[in-house]
Amino acid sequence: MTVKIPQITNEDAEGLIGFIKSTVESAGCKGVVVGLSGGVDSATVTKLCADAIGAENVLNVFMPSRVTPVEDYKTTSELSTLWGTEYKVVDVQPAVDALAAVLLSGRETPLERGNISARCRMIVLYNLAKKRNYLVVGTSNQSELMMGYFTKFGDGACDMTPMANLYKTEVRQLARIIGVPEPIIAKPPSAGLWEGQTDESEMGIRYEDLDGILYDLEQDRSDSQIAVDTGLPIEEIDRIRRQVKSMEHKRLPAIRPRDF
């Protein structure tokens, strides 16, 4: 693959730390809430926030469900202890079960129940943020946002989103710069919404390949040129382009009439 996505630098990390600090100050808030899952995205955001406003002003919330791997309990607790953030566990399974009993018909897909889980988790984060005058910090990256790989009003809901301009492969670079433990960086990405779920298997493409396509799309390159740059089939380029286009509604504010 010949796509050359810019390398992340110490200056980039410092810029994001400054962004978080100034955003919290401008909002007149006392701190931030970050949902901590044990993956690289939430770990990186947590460390950025701790560096920006002090770990004592960062509340990490781990929100397991029935399908959450046991090791995630240990991983999230250890990360919070490592960086000195406040740590809270809120089991979302009772809320998910209650909503599923009302909403699901018995023909639901794993994605449908997964979306309910994601939205229950965001209720938890905003409830805690409101009580403390904190901001909810999102953990989505640019790869997920462009692909629509998030639950609208679930993990896609937040007050600020520091990594929205970083592809997944860039997040890994940033994580190493700021000191996220290597086992977290190397962990297969997963939203943890159902047993065995991983990002790459669900999207049908590795992040290394996906990010090359997405970067070239943003450079307004043609499908044929992207195929040359990435070494991937042009059919795959077309699939990703169509996916990015179809998910635009998830990235934009609610559409409103233009003539009023």
mmCIF file of N, CA and C in Angstrom, residues 1 169 205-214 230 232:
data_model
loop_
_atom_site.group_PDB
_atom_site.id
_atom_site.type_symbol
_atom_site.label_atom_id
_atom_site.label_comp_id
_atom_site.label_asym_id
_atom_site.label_seq_id
_atom_site.Cartn_x
_atom_site.Cartn_y
_atom_site.Cartn_z
ATOM 1 N N MET A 1 0.856 -1.198 0.000
ATOM 2 C CA MET A 1 0.000 0.000 0.000
ATOM 3 C C MET A 1 0.886 1.241 0.000
ATOM 4 N N THR A 169 -5.803 3.985 12.729
ATOM 5 C CA THR A 169 -4.361 3.734 12.736
ATOM 6 C C THR A 169 -3.598 4.898 13.362
ATOM 7 N N ILE A 205 -13.367 -5.453 6.763
ATOM 8 C CA ILE A 205 -12.112 -4.905 6.261
ATOM 9 C C ILE A 205 -11.207 -4.566 7.442
ATOM 10 N N ARG A 206 -9.896 -4.737 7.257
ATOM 11 C CA ARG A 206 -8.941 -4.349 8.296
ATOM 12 C C ARG A 206 -8.822 -2.826 8.353
ATOM 13 N N TYR A 207 -8.569 -2.297 9.546
ATOM 14 C CA TYR A 207 -8.437 -0.847 9.676
ATOM 15 C C TYR A 207 -7.280 -0.311 8.838
ATOM 16 N N GLU A 208 -6.198 -1.081 8.713
ATOM 17 C CA GLU A 208 -5.071 -0.608 7.918
ATOM 18 C C GLU A 208 -5.483 -0.361 6.467
ATOM 19 N N ASP A 209 -6.306 -1.260 5.917
ATOM 20 C CA ASP A 209 -6.787 -1.077 4.552
ATOM 21 C C ASP A 209 -7.862 0.007 4.488
ATOM 22 N N LEU A 210 -8.774 -0.014 5.444
ATOM 23 C CA LEU A 210 -9.859 0.961 5.462
ATOM 24 C C LEU A 210 -9.326 2.386 5.525
ATOM 25 N N ASP A 211 -8.360 2.619 6.395
ATOM 26 C CA ASP A 211 -7.852 3.984 6.572
ATOM 27 C C ASP A 211 -7.170 4.498 5.317
ATOM 28 N N GLY A 212 -6.506 3.607 4.577
ATOM 29 C CA GLY A 212 -5.918 4.027 3.312
ATOM 30 C C GLY A 212 -6.970 4.483 2.320
ATOM 31 N N ILE A 213 -8.084 3.748 2.262
ATOM 32 C CA ILE A 213 -9.188 4.137 1.377
ATOM 33 C C ILE A 213 -9.799 5.461 1.827
ATOM 34 N N LEU A 214 -10.090 5.569 3.117
ATOM 35 C CA LEU A 214 -10.736 6.782 3.624
ATOM 36 C C LEU A 214 -9.863 8.011 3.423
ATOM 37 N N THR A 230 -3.758 1.615 -2.812
ATOM 38 C CA THR A 230 -3.954 0.679 -1.702
ATOM 39 C C THR A 230 -3.696 -0.773 -2.069
ATOM 40 N N LEU A 232 -5.974 -2.618 -3.312
ATOM 41 C CA LEU A 232 -7.236 -3.301 -3.033
ATOM 42 C C LEU A 232 -8.123 -3.310 -4.274
#
